[in-house]
């Protein structure tokens, strides 16, 4: 069968050629279902390609930006990698371990924020039609090198999570038929529950993705079901909280702010729920209880393409003569935010026109 992305076959092989015999490859992936799916596909697939390679899959941490969070470089170097794969975490001009002489491969589908230094290979689905998510891309890269039949359900977890169960991945109908759409969708829900719950237990779903031959164990795990119930209960509380609007005036931004206090990662879901009711505003959900260091997690969503969230957030800081942290206000025009120290969050509210 012809490769799904023939333009990526040669650069992927060139990256693999840089991994020494008995080398250690670190796969650094995002913690959502697509990121974990991509990480697991690489984790299992690379050992099919190079049976003597050691492959370590490392999900990103709470509030961690692969390129801008202090300590990420040291965290990755501690694994003593001979090569690094960064997947579903974006592409950024800062890079990761290139300056340390380590070959780095980026496999991603988000809008690139510049391109990393020499020593890296970037394989991005951004701009393709359809845009493949990271697990889809990972699967096709591995499939160009070795048999991946047993990894199809793992890739499907990421595809369904990011693109829905009618995504335009050619293999999806057959994978749904073989493993049943019910178990695949339940497995997706469990992956998302694990990263949204206060425990932030990524090891449990990742273990299933790395070792099982079908999604049923993941879908039926009782501990994951408990996480799912915890998240559902937190959502029920947060959905009842009303938004607040800046007083009308020349400095008032077109925003609505909902403040919650939960250890669960539900702030993006709350912001998303409100945008249909407030289509002319950016809805910001600020979670005071998600991060352990007292920082505020801010999730912004907008229904209108006329609202550019990163610009609105940056302009709010500029309006009061301040500068946001480097890792804040990235992402997409209609989905952005980040984490702010409490003092910076108060500056943001002032800049948006609130009497903070």
PDB file of C-alpha atoms in Angstrom, residues 35-163:
ATOM      1  CA  UNK A  35      -1.089  13.221  22.347  1.00  0.00           C
ATOM      2  CA  UNK A  36      -1.169   9.996  24.353  1.00  0.00           C
ATOM      3  CA  UNK A  37      -2.287   8.095  21.255  1.00  0.00           C
ATOM      4  CA  UNK A  38       0.561   9.546  19.207  1.00  0.00           C
ATOM      5  CA  UNK A  39       3.042   8.860  22.003  1.00  0.00           C
ATOM      6  CA  UNK A  40       1.904   5.244  22.293  1.00  0.00           C
ATOM      7  CA  UNK A  41       2.011   4.677  18.522  1.00  0.00           C
ATOM      8  CA  UNK A  42       5.610   5.887  18.496  1.00  0.00           C
ATOM      9  CA  UNK A  43       6.396   3.984  21.692  1.00  0.00           C
ATOM     10  CA  UNK A  44       5.228   0.677  20.237  1.00  0.00           C
ATOM     11  CA  UNK A  45       6.078   1.326  16.600  1.00  0.00           C
ATOM     12  CA  UNK A  46       9.679   2.398  17.097  1.00  0.00           C
ATOM     13  CA  UNK A  47      10.453  -0.865  18.860  1.00  0.00           C
ATOM     14  CA  UNK A  48       9.134  -2.725  15.832  1.00  0.00           C
ATOM     15  CA  UNK A  49      11.510  -0.747  13.613  1.00  0.00           C
ATOM     16  CA  UNK A  50      14.547  -0.961  15.924  1.00  0.00           C
ATOM     17  CA  UNK A  51      14.179  -3.862  18.306  1.00  0.00           C
ATOM     18  CA  UNK A  52      17.313  -2.875  20.227  1.00  0.00           C
ATOM     19  CA  UNK A  53      16.182   0.711  20.810  1.00  0.00           C
ATOM     20  CA  UNK A  54      14.908   1.760  24.218  1.00  0.00           C
ATOM     21  CA  UNK A  55      11.831   3.948  23.851  1.00  0.00           C
ATOM     22  CA  UNK A  56      10.537   6.075  26.734  1.00  0.00           C
ATOM     23  CA  UNK A  57       7.167   7.859  26.399  1.00  0.00           C
ATOM     24  CA  UNK A  58       6.924  11.029  28.509  1.00  0.00           C
ATOM     25  CA  UNK A  59       3.644  12.982  28.613  1.00  0.00           C
ATOM     26  CA  UNK A  60       3.786  16.722  29.255  1.00  0.00           C
ATOM     27  CA  UNK A  61       2.985  17.977  32.741  1.00  0.00           C
ATOM     28  CA  UNK A  62       0.240  20.227  34.078  1.00  0.00           C
ATOM     29  CA  UNK A  63       0.733  23.711  32.753  1.00  0.00           C
ATOM     30  CA  UNK A  64       3.830  22.717  30.806  1.00  0.00           C
ATOM     31  CA  UNK A  65       4.795  24.387  27.540  1.00  0.00           C
ATOM     32  CA  UNK A  66       7.322  22.288  25.637  1.00  0.00           C
ATOM     33  CA  UNK A  67       9.299  25.339  24.531  1.00  0.00           C
ATOM     34  CA  UNK A  68       8.745  28.091  27.086  1.00  0.00           C
ATOM     35  CA  UNK A  69       8.384  26.411  30.484  1.00  0.00           C
ATOM     36  CA  UNK A  70      11.618  26.595  32.517  1.00  0.00           C
ATOM     37  CA  UNK A  71      12.878  23.160  33.409  1.00  0.00           C
ATOM     38  CA  UNK A  72      11.579  21.256  30.363  1.00  0.00           C
ATOM     39  CA  UNK A  73      15.047  20.995  28.837  1.00  0.00           C
ATOM     40  CA  UNK A  74      16.499  19.596  32.050  1.00  0.00           C
ATOM     41  CA  UNK A  75      13.562  17.210  32.424  1.00  0.00           C
ATOM     42  CA  UNK A  76      14.165  15.764  28.954  1.00  0.00           C
ATOM     43  CA  UNK A  77      17.951  15.667  29.273  1.00  0.00           C
ATOM     44  CA  UNK A  78      17.583  13.671  32.498  1.00  0.00           C
ATOM     45  CA  UNK A  79      16.450  10.712  30.371  1.00  0.00           C
ATOM     46  CA  UNK A  80      19.784  10.866  28.498  1.00  0.00           C
ATOM     47  CA  UNK A  81      18.150  10.549  25.066  1.00  0.00           C
ATOM     48  CA  UNK A  82      20.004   9.767  21.875  1.00  0.00           C
ATOM     49  CA  UNK A  83      17.032  11.170  19.950  1.00  0.00           C
ATOM     50  CA  UNK A  84      13.843  13.046  20.835  1.00  0.00           C
ATOM     51  CA  UNK A  85      10.382  13.016  19.281  1.00  0.00           C
ATOM     52  CA  UNK A  86       8.052  15.876  20.256  1.00  0.00           C
ATOM     53  CA  UNK A  87       4.456  15.241  19.257  1.00  0.00           C
ATOM     54  CA  UNK A  88       1.174  17.144  19.631  1.00  0.00           C
ATOM     55  CA  UNK A  89       2.943  19.896  21.567  1.00  0.00           C
ATOM     56  CA  UNK A  90       3.307  22.406  18.761  1.00  0.00           C
ATOM     57  CA  UNK A  91       6.295  23.656  16.804  1.00  0.00           C
ATOM     58  CA  UNK A  92       8.192  26.698  18.030  1.00  0.00           C
ATOM     59  CA  UNK A  93      11.247  28.683  16.987  1.00  0.00           C
ATOM     60  CA  UNK A  94      12.842  28.088  20.401  1.00  0.00           C
ATOM     61  CA  UNK A  95      13.202  24.355  19.803  1.00  0.00           C
ATOM     62  CA  UNK A  96      13.964  21.862  22.573  1.00  0.00           C
ATOM     63  CA  UNK A  97      17.235  19.881  22.634  1.00  0.00           C
ATOM     64  CA  UNK A  98      18.803  20.918  19.327  1.00  0.00           C
ATOM     65  CA  UNK A  99      21.472  22.996  21.085  1.00  0.00           C
ATOM     66  CA  UNK A 100      22.473  19.873  23.012  1.00  0.00           C
ATOM     67  CA  UNK A 101      23.315  18.059  19.793  1.00  0.00           C
ATOM     68  CA  UNK A 102      20.338  15.690  20.003  1.00  0.00           C
ATOM     69  CA  UNK A 103      18.326  14.953  16.836  1.00  0.00           C
ATOM     70  CA  UNK A 104      14.739  16.137  17.314  1.00  0.00           C
ATOM     71  CA  UNK A 105      11.641  15.205  15.325  1.00  0.00           C
ATOM     72  CA  UNK A 106       8.440  17.272  15.616  1.00  0.00           C
ATOM     73  CA  UNK A 107       5.193  15.566  14.600  1.00  0.00           C
ATOM     74  CA  UNK A 108       2.284  17.951  14.943  1.00  0.00           C
ATOM     75  CA  UNK A 109      -0.789  19.576  13.388  1.00  0.00           C
ATOM     76  CA  UNK A 110      -1.087  22.954  15.128  1.00  0.00           C
ATOM     77  CA  UNK A 111      -0.153  26.309  13.604  1.00  0.00           C
ATOM     78  CA  UNK A 112       3.672  26.463  13.827  1.00  0.00           C
ATOM     79  CA  UNK A 113       5.049  29.376  15.873  1.00  0.00           C
ATOM     80  CA  UNK A 114       8.206  29.630  13.846  1.00  0.00           C
ATOM     81  CA  UNK A 115      10.556  26.765  13.085  1.00  0.00           C
ATOM     82  CA  UNK A 116      13.150  25.324  15.455  1.00  0.00           C
ATOM     83  CA  UNK A 117      16.929  25.493  15.014  1.00  0.00           C
ATOM     84  CA  UNK A 118      19.085  23.257  12.848  1.00  0.00           C
ATOM     85  CA  UNK A 119      19.203  19.695  14.066  1.00  0.00           C
ATOM     86  CA  UNK A 120      15.461  19.204  13.913  1.00  0.00           C
ATOM     87  CA  UNK A 121      12.985  17.662  11.497  1.00  0.00           C
ATOM     88  CA  UNK A 122       9.455  19.076  11.331  1.00  0.00           C
ATOM     89  CA  UNK A 123       6.629  16.927   9.958  1.00  0.00           C
ATOM     90  CA  UNK A 124       3.412  18.892  10.322  1.00  0.00           C
ATOM     91  CA  UNK A 125      -0.079  18.184   9.116  1.00  0.00           C
ATOM     92  CA  UNK A 126      -0.968  21.871   9.287  1.00  0.00           C
ATOM     93  CA  UNK A 127      -2.055  23.046   5.846  1.00  0.00           C
ATOM     94  CA  UNK A 128      -2.977  19.586   4.554  1.00  0.00           C
ATOM     95  CA  UNK A 129      -6.547  18.708   3.568  1.00  0.00           C
ATOM     96  CA  UNK A 130      -7.760  17.143   5.758  1.00  0.00           C
ATOM     97  CA  UNK A 131      -5.421  18.166   8.550  1.00  0.00           C
ATOM     98  CA  UNK A 132      -4.365  14.912  10.243  1.00  0.00           C
ATOM     99  CA  UNK A 133      -4.101  14.937  14.026  1.00  0.00           C
ATOM    100  CA  UNK A 134      -0.884  13.815  15.684  1.00  0.00           C
ATOM    101  CA  UNK A 135      -1.889  10.188  16.320  1.00  0.00           C
ATOM    102  CA  UNK A 136      -2.940   9.832  12.678  1.00  0.00           C
ATOM    103  CA  UNK A 137       0.378  11.254  11.521  1.00  0.00           C
ATOM    104  CA  UNK A 138       2.341   9.043  13.898  1.00  0.00           C
ATOM    105  CA  UNK A 139       0.536   5.956  12.637  1.00  0.00           C
ATOM    106  CA  UNK A 140       1.224   6.726   8.977  1.00  0.00           C
ATOM    107  CA  UNK A 141       4.903   7.445   9.650  1.00  0.00           C
ATOM    108  CA  UNK A 142       5.352   4.118  11.411  1.00  0.00           C
ATOM    109  CA  UNK A 143       3.224   2.328   8.786  1.00  0.00           C
ATOM    110  CA  UNK A 144       5.659   3.415   6.072  1.00  0.00           C
ATOM    111  CA  UNK A 145       8.380   1.464   7.940  1.00  0.00           C
ATOM    112  CA  UNK A 146       6.741  -1.647   9.402  1.00  0.00           C
ATOM    113  CA  UNK A 147       3.486  -3.527   9.971  1.00  0.00           C
ATOM    114  CA  UNK A 148       1.163  -1.456  12.168  1.00  0.00           C
ATOM    115  CA  UNK A 149      -2.076  -3.418  12.076  1.00  0.00           C
ATOM    116  CA  UNK A 150      -2.070  -3.868  15.854  1.00  0.00           C
ATOM    117  CA  UNK A 151      -1.628  -0.118  16.383  1.00  0.00           C
ATOM    118  CA  UNK A 152      -4.705   0.965  14.445  1.00  0.00           C
ATOM    119  CA  UNK A 153      -6.955   1.123  17.493  1.00  0.00           C
ATOM    120  CA  UNK A 154      -4.360   3.206  19.377  1.00  0.00           C
ATOM    121  CA  UNK A 155      -4.218   5.736  16.552  1.00  0.00           C
ATOM    122  CA  UNK A 156      -8.019   5.753  16.394  1.00  0.00           C
ATOM    123  CA  UNK A 157      -8.141   6.991  20.003  1.00  0.00           C
ATOM    124  CA  UNK A 158      -6.374  10.180  18.940  1.00  0.00           C
ATOM    125  CA  UNK A 159      -8.294  10.534  15.682  1.00  0.00           C
ATOM    126  CA  UNK A 160     -11.721  10.204  17.297  1.00  0.00           C
ATOM    127  CA  UNK A 161     -10.766  12.516  20.160  1.00  0.00           C
ATOM    128  CA  UNK A 162      -9.521  15.341  17.946  1.00  0.00           C
ATOM    129  CA  UNK A 163     -11.540  14.878  14.753  1.00  0.00           C
TER     130      UNK A 163
END
